[in-house]
Coordinates of C-alpha atoms and ligand atoms in Angstrom, one line a residue:
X1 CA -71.7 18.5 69.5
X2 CA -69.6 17.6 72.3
X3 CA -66.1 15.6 72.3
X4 CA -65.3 14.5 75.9
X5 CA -61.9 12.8 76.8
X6 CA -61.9 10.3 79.3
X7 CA -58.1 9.6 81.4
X8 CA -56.6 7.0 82.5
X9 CA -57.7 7.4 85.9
X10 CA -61.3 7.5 84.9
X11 CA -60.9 4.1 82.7
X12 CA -58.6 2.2 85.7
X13 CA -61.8 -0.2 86.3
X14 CA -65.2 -1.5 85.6
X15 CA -67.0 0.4 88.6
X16 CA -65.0 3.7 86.3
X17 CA -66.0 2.8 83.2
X18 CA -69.9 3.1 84.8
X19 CA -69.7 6.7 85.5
X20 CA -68.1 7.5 82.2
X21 CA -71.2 5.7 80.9
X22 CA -73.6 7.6 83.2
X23 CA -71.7 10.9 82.2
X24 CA -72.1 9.9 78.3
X25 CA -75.1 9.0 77.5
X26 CA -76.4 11.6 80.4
X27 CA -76.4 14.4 77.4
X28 CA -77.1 13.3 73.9
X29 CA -74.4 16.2 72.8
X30 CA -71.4 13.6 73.8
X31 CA -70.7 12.5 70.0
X32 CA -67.0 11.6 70.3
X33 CA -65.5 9.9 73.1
X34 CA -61.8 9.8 73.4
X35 CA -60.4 7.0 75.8
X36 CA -56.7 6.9 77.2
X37 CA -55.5 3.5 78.4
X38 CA -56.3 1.9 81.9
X39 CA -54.7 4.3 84.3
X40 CA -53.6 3.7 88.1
X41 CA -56.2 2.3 90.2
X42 CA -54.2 3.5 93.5
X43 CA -51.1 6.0 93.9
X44 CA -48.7 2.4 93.6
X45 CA -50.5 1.0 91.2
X46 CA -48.7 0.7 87.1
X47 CA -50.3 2.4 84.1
X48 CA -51.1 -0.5 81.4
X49 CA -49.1 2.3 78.9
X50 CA -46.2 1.5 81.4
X51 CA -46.4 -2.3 81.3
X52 CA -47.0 -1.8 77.8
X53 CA -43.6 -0.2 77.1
X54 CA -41.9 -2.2 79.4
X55 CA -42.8 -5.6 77.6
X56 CA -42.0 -4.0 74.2
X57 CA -38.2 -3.2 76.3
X58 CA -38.5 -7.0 77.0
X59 CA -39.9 -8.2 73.9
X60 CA -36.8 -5.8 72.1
X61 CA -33.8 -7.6 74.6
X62 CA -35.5 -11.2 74.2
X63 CA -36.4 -11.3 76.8
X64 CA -39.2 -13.5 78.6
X65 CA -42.6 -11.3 77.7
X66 CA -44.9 -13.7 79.4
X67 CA -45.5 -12.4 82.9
X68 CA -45.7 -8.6 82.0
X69 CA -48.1 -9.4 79.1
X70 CA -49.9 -11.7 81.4
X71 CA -50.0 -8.5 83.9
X72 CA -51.3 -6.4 81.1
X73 CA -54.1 -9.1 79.5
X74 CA -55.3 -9.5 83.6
X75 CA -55.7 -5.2 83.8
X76 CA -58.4 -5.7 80.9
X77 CA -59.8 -9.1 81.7
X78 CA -60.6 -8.0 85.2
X79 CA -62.4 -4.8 84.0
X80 CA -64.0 -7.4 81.2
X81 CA -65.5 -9.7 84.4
X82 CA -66.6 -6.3 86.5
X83 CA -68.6 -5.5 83.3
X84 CA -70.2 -9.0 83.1
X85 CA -69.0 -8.4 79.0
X86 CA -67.8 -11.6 76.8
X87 CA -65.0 -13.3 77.3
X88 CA -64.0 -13.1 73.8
X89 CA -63.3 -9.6 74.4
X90 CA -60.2 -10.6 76.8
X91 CA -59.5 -13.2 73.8
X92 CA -58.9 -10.8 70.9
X93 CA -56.9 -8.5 73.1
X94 CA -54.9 -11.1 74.4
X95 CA -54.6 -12.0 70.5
X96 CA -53.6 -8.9 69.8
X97 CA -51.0 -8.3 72.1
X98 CA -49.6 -11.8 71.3
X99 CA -49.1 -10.6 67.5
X100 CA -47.6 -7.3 68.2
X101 CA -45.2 -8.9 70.2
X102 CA -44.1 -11.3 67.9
X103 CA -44.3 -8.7 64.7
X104 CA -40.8 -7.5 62.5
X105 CA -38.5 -6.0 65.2
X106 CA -35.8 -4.9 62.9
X107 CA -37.3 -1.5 63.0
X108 CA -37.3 -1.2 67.0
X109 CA -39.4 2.3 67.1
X110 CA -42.1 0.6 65.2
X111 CA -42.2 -2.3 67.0
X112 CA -42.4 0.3 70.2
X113 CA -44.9 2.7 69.3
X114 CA -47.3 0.1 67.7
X115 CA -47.5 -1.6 71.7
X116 CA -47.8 1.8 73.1
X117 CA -50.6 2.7 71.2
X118 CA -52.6 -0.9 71.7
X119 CA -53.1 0.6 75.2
X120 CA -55.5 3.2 74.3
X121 CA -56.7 0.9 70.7
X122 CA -57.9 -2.2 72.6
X123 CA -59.6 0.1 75.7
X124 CA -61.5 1.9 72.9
X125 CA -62.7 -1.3 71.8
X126 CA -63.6 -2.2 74.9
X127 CA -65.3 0.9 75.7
X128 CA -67.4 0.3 72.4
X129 CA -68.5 -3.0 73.1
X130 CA -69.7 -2.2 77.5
X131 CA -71.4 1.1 75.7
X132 CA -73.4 -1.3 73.1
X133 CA -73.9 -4.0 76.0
X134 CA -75.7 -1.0 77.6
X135 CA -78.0 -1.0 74.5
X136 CA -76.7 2.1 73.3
X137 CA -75.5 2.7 69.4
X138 CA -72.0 3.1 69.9
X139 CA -69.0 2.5 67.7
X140 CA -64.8 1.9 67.8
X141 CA -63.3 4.0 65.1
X142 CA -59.9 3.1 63.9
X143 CA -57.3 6.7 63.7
X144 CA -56.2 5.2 60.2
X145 CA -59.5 4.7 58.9
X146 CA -60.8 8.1 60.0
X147 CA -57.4 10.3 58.8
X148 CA -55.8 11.2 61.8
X149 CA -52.4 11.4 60.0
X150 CA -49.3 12.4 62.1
X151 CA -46.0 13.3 61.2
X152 CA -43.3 10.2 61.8
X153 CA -41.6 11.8 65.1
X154 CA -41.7 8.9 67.2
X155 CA -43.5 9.5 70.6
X156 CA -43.3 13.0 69.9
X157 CA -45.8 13.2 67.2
X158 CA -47.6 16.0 65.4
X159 CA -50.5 16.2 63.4
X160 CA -50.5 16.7 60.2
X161 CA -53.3 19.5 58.8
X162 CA -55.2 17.7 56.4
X163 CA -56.3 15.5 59.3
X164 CA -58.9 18.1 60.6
X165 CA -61.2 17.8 57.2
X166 CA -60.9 14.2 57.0
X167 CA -61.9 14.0 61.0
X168 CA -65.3 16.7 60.0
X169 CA -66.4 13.9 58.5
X170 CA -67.1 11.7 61.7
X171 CA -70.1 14.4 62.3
X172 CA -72.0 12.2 59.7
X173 CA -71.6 8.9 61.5
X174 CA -74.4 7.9 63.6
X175 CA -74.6 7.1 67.0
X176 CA -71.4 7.2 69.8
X177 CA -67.5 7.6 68.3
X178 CA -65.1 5.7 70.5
X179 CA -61.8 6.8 69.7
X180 CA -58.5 5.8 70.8
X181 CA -56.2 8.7 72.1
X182 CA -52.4 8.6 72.0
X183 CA -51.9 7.9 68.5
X184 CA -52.1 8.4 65.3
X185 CA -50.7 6.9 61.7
X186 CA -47.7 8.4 59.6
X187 CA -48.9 8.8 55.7
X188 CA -46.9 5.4 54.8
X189 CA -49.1 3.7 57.3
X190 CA -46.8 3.3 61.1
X191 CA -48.7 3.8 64.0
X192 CA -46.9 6.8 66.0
X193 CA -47.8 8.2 69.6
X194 CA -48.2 12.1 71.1
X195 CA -45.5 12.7 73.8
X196 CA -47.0 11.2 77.4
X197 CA -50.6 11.9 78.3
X198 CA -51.2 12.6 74.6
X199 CA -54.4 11.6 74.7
X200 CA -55.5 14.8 75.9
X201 CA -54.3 16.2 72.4
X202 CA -56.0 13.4 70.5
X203 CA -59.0 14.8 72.3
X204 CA -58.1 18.6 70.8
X205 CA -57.4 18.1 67.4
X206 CA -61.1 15.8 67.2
X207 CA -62.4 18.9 69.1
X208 CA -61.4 21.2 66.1
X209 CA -62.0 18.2 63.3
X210 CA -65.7 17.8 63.9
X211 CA -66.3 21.6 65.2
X212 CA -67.5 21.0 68.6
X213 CA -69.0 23.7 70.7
X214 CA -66.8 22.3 73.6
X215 CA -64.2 20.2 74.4
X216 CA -64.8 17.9 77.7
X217 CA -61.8 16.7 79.7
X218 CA -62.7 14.1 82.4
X219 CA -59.9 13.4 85.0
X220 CA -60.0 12.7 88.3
X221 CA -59.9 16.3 90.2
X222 CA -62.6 18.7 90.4
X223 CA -60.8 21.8 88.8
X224 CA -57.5 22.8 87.6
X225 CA -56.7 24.1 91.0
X226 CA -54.3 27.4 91.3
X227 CA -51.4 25.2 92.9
X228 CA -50.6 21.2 92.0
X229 CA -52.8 19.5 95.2
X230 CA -49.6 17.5 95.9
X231 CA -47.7 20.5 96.9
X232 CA -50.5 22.4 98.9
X233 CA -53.6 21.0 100.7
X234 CA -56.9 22.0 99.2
X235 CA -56.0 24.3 96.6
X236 CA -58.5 26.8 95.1
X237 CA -60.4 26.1 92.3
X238 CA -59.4 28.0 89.2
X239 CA -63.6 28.9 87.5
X240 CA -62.3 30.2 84.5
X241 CA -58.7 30.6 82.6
X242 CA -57.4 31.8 79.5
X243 CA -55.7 29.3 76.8
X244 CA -52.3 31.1 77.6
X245 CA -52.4 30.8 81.0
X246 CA -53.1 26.9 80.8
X247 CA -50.8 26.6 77.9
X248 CA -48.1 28.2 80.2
X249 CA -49.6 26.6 83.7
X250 CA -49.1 23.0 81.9
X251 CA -45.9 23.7 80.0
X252 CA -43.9 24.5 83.7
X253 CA -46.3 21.8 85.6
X254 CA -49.5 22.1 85.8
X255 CA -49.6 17.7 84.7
X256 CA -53.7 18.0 84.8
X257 CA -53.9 19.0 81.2
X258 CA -51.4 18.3 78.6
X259 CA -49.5 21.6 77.3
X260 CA -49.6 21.2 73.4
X261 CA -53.4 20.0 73.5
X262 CA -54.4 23.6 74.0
X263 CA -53.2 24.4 70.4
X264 CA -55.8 22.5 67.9
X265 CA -59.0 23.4 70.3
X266 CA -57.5 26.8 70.5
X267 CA -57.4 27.4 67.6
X268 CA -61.0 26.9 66.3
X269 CA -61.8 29.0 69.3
X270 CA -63.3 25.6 71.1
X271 CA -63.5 26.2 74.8
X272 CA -62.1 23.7 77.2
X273 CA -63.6 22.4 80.2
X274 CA -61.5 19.9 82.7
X275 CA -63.9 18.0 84.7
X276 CA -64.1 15.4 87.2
X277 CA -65.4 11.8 86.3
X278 CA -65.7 11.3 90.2
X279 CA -67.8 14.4 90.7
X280 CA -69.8 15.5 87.3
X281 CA -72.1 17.7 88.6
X282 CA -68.8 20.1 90.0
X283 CA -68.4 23.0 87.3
X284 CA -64.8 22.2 86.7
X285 CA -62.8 24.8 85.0
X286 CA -63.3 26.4 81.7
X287 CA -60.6 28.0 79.5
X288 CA -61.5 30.1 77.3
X289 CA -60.0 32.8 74.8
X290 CA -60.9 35.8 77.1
X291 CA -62.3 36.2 80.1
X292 CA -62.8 39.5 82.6
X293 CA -59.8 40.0 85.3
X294 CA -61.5 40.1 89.2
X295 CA -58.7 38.0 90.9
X296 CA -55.3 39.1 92.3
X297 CA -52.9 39.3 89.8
X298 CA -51.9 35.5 89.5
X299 CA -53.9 32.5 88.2
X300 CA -52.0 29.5 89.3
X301 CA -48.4 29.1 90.3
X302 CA -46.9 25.9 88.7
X303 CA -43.3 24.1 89.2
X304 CA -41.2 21.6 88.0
X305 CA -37.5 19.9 89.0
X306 CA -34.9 18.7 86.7
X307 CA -33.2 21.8 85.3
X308 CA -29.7 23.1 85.2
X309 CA -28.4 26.4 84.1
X310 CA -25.2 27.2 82.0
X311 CA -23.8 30.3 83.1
X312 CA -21.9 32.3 81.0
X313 CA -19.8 35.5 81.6
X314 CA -17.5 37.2 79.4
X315 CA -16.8 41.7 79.6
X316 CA -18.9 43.3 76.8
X317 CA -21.1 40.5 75.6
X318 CA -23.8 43.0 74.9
X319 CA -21.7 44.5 72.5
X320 CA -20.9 41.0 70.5
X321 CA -22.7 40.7 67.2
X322 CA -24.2 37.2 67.3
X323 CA -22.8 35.7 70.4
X324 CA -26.6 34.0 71.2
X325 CA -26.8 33.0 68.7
X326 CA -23.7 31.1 68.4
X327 CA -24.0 30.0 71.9
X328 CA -27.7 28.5 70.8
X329 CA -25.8 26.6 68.5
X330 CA -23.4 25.0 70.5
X331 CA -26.7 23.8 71.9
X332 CA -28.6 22.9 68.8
X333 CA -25.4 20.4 67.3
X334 CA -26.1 18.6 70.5
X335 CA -29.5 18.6 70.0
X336 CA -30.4 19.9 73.0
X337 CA -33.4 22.3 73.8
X338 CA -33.5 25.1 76.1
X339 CA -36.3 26.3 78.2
X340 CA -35.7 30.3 79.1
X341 CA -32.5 32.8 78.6
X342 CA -32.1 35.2 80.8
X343 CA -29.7 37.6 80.6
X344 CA -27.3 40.7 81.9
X345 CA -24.6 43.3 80.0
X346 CA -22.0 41.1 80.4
X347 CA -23.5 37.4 80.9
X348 CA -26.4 34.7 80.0
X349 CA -27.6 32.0 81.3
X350 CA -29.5 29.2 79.4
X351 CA -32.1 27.0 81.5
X352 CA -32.5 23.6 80.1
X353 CA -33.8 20.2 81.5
X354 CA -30.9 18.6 82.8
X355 CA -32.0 14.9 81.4
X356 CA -30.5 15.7 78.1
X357 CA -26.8 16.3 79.3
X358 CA -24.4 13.3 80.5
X359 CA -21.4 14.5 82.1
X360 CA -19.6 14.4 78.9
X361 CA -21.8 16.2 76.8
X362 CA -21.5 19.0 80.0
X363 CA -17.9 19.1 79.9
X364 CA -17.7 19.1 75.9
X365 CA -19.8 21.9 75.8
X366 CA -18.5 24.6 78.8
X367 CA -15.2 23.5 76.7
X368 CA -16.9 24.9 73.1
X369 CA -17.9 27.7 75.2
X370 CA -14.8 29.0 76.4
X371 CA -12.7 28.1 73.1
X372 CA -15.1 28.8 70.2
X373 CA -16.7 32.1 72.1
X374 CA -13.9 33.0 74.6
X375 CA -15.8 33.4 77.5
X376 CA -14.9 34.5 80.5
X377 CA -16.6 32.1 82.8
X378 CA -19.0 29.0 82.6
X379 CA -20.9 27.9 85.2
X380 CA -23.4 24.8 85.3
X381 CA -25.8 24.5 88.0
X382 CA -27.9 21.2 88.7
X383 CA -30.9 20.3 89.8
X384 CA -32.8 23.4 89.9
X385 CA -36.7 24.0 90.6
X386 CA -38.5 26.6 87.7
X387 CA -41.4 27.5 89.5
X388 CA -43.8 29.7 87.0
X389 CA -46.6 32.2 88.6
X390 CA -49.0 32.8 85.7
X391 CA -51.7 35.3 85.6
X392 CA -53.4 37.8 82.9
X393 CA -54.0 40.0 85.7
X394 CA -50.4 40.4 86.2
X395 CA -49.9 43.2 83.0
X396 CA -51.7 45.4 84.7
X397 CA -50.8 44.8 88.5
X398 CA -47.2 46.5 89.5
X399 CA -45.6 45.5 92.0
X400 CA -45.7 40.9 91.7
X401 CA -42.3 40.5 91.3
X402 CA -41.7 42.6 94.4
X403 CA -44.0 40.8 96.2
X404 CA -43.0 36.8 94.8
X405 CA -40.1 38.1 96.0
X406 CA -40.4 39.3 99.4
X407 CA -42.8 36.1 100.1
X408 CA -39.4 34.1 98.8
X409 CA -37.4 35.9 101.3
X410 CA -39.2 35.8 103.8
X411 CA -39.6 32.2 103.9
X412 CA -35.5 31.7 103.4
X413 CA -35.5 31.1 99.8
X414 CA -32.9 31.7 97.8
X415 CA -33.7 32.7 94.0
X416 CA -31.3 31.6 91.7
X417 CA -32.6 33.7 89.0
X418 CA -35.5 35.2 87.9
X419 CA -37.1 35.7 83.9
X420 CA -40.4 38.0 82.9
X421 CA -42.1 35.9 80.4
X422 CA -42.4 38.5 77.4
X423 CA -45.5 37.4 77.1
X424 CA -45.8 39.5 80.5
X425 CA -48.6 36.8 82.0
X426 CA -46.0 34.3 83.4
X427 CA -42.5 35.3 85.4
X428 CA -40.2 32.3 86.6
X429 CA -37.9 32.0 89.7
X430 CA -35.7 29.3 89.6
X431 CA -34.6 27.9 92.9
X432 CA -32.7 24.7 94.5
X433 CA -35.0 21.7 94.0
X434 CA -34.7 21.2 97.6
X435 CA -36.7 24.4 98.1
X436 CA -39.3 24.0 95.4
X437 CA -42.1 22.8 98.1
X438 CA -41.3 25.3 100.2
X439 CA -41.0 27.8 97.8
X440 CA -44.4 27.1 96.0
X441 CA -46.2 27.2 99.4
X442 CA -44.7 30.5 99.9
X443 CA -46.2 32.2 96.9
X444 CA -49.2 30.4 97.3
X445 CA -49.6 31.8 100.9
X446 CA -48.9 35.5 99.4
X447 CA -50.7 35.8 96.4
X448 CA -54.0 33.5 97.5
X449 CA -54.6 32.8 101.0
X450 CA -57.4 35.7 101.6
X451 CA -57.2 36.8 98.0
X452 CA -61.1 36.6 96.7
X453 CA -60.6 35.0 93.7
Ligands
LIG1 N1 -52.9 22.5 89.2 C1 -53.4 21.3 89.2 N2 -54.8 21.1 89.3 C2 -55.3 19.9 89.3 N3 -54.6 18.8 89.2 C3 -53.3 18.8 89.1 C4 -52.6 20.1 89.1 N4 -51.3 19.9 89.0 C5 -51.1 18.6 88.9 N5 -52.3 17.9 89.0 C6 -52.5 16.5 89.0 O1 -53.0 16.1 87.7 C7 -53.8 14.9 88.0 C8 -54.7 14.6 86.8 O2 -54.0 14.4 85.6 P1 -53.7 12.9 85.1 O3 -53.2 12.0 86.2 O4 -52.9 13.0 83.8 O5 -55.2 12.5 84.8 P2 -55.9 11.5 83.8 O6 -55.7 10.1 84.3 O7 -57.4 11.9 83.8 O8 -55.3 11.8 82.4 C9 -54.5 15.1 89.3 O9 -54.9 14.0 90.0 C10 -53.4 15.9 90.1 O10 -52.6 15.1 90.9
LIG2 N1 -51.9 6.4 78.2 C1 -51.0 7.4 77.7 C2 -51.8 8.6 77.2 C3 -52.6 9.4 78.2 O1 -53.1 10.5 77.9 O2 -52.8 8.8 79.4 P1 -53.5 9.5 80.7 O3 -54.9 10.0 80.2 O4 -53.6 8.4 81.7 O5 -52.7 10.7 81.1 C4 -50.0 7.7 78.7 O6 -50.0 7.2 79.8 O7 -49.1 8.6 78.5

């Protein structure tokens, strides 16, 4: 038994929604399909999740819905008319839409996550009915009805354990499962979504619910390739990568796959295998638990913007019982996350994404710093690049580091810092933003232009 997750970009239209059909019913072992929302039909085009959330922004201000809701009933209706499928199908969506919109707003998250969610719930539906106009046995199933219980962390949310047994279940049900990604229901009953592109964990935890000898994911690229294609032209193809190598490969950028969706499949020992809806017949790339090391050193090399780093300097910090820790704590009443710590005998810096610090929130902290722990010295420095080379191959291979950095160099970047991953598969440079292109291109050029991999 197969589950296969179907994107965004693979659902954007009706002449899309064909090849996922093709790709289904083209082995019998597909049991449970996992939809996401129409996705962008062209680079400017809007995610229906996007209108969604922006008519719920609307709908919160009182504001004038109609034209974004029209937008968003027009994105279905127009796949609806592709397919040649009812008209009543446009109908109940539009009715839909029309009821969330006008549901209790006192409790504005609710209000929020429950139009989020009808993005992925009313595709699914859709899905269900072009599959059974095809003549095949194919079914919606509601989250609520088949247990996928979450915890109430709004667009943030996590699934709760007993969810797995009450999802084994769906093995019994005859004929295609057509289930809505994105979302699942608290215990008292409130629809509440994954972070962004969380229908690729939807598609995880089902994977480890119904036991499936493999998890599908259908996007719109042939492989996970060992740089993002938008930073370097015709990447190569990564065959074959380990669940920690994705995990850290998506967490620092790698947008193809979502980072926490590795967890559920992972751990029923599920294998993975990204695939593209425009190309089936192309291998893809599996991930897997383990897997033999015959390329360089590195895997992929990932990156992202939107970091700053808080510098912090003070003689003999290495000797100071708990002065992390307090630090992290300065953090932590702000409730503010950090990515990495690197650190030196007399100084630390914490990486975090910049987002979560207005310029208040900055200067009320370096302030904390230097009266509650006496530092020396606090630095911040914006907008800063964490590019991540990741690669099992690298715990046995002396010498990366050198090498990322001479290629760094070489090219006139200038690393801002530098932190092995103790995992000792990933190390990160952090660099200007400006130079994250250039940068990435670097490394790619050193560790895989005429590296057989
Ligand atoms: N290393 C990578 N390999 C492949 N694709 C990547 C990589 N890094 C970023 N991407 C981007 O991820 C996109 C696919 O993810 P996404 O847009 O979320 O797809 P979907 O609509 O199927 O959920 C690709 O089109 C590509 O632009
Ligand atoms: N539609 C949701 C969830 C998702 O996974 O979408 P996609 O498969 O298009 O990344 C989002 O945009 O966040």
């Amino acid at each position: 038994m197969k589950v296969a997750k179907f994107g965004g970009s693979s659902l954007a239209n009706g002449e899309q929604l064909q090849k996922v059909f093709q790709i289904v019913i083209a082995d019998p072992s597909r049991k449970v399909i996992v939809v996401s929302a129409p996705g962008k039909r062209k680079s400017d085009d809007i995610k229906v999740t996007d209108l969604l959330i922006h008519c719920a922004e609307q709908g919160l201000n009182g504001e004038d819905t109609s034209a974004t809701l029209e937008e968003i009933i027009d994105r279905y209706d127009s796949i609806v008319k592709e397919l040649n499928l009812s008209s009543d199908i446009t109908e109940e969506i539009r009715n839909t839409l029309h009821s969330l919109l006008s549901a209790d707003k006192s409790n504005p998250d609710h209000y929020m996550e429950a139009l989020k969610a009808a993005g992925e719930d009313n595709n699914a539906k859709l899905v269900a009915k072009f599959f059974q106009s095809k003549g095949v046995q194919a079914k919606y199933i509601n989250p609520k009805e088949a247990g996928l219980f979450v915890t109430d962390e709004t667009g943030n949310a996590q699934v709760l354990q007993e969810s797995y047994d009450n999802l084994y279940k769906l093995r019994e049900e005859d004929g295609i499962l057509i289930f809505p990604g994105f979302f699942g229901y608290t215990k008292a009953g409130n629809v509440v979504t994954f972070s962004r592109s969380g229908s690729d964990i939807t598609g995880s935890i089902l994977a480890n619910g119904i036991k499936a000898d493999l998890y599908e994911n259908f996007t719109d690229v042939d492989a996970v390739y060992s740089v993002n294609p938008n930073l370097v032209q015709d990447p190569k193809e990564i065959k074959e990568l380990t669940y920690r190598e994705m995990r850290e490969l998506s967490y620092a950028g790698f947008s193809v796959f979502h980072d926490e969706a590795l967890i559920p499949a992972f751990r029923a020992g599920i294998p993975v295998q990204v695939k593209n809806t425009n190309n089936p017949l192309s291998p893809g790339t599996l991930i897997v638990h383990q897997r033999s090391v015959q390329n360089g050193p590195v895997t992929g090399i990932a990156s992202d913007k939107g970091f700053c780093s808080i510098y912090v300097g003070k003689y003999l910090m290495n000797r100071e019982i708990g002065f992390g820790s307090r630090l992290l704590r300065i953090l932590e009443e702000h409730g503010m996350s950090y990515e990495h710590t690197p650190s030196g005998i007399d100084d630390i810096s914490v990486i975090l994404r910049q987002d979560q610090m207005d310029y208040e929130t900055e200067q009320r902290i370096v302030n904390l710093i230097l009266t509650e722990l006496h530092a020396d010295e606090v630095k911040v420095e914006h907008d800063l690049a964490l590019i991540m080379i990741v690669g099992e191959g690298m715990r046995q291979n002396v010498g990366t580091t050198a090498k990322a950095a001479k290629a760094l160099a070489d090219a006139g970047v200038n690393i801002e810092m530098i932190n092995q991953g103790s995992s000792e598969v990933s190390m990160m440079f952090g660099v200007k933003e400006a130079d994250e292109k250039h940068a990435v291109k670097a490394l790619y050029n050193e560790f895989f232009v005429g590296v057989p991999v």
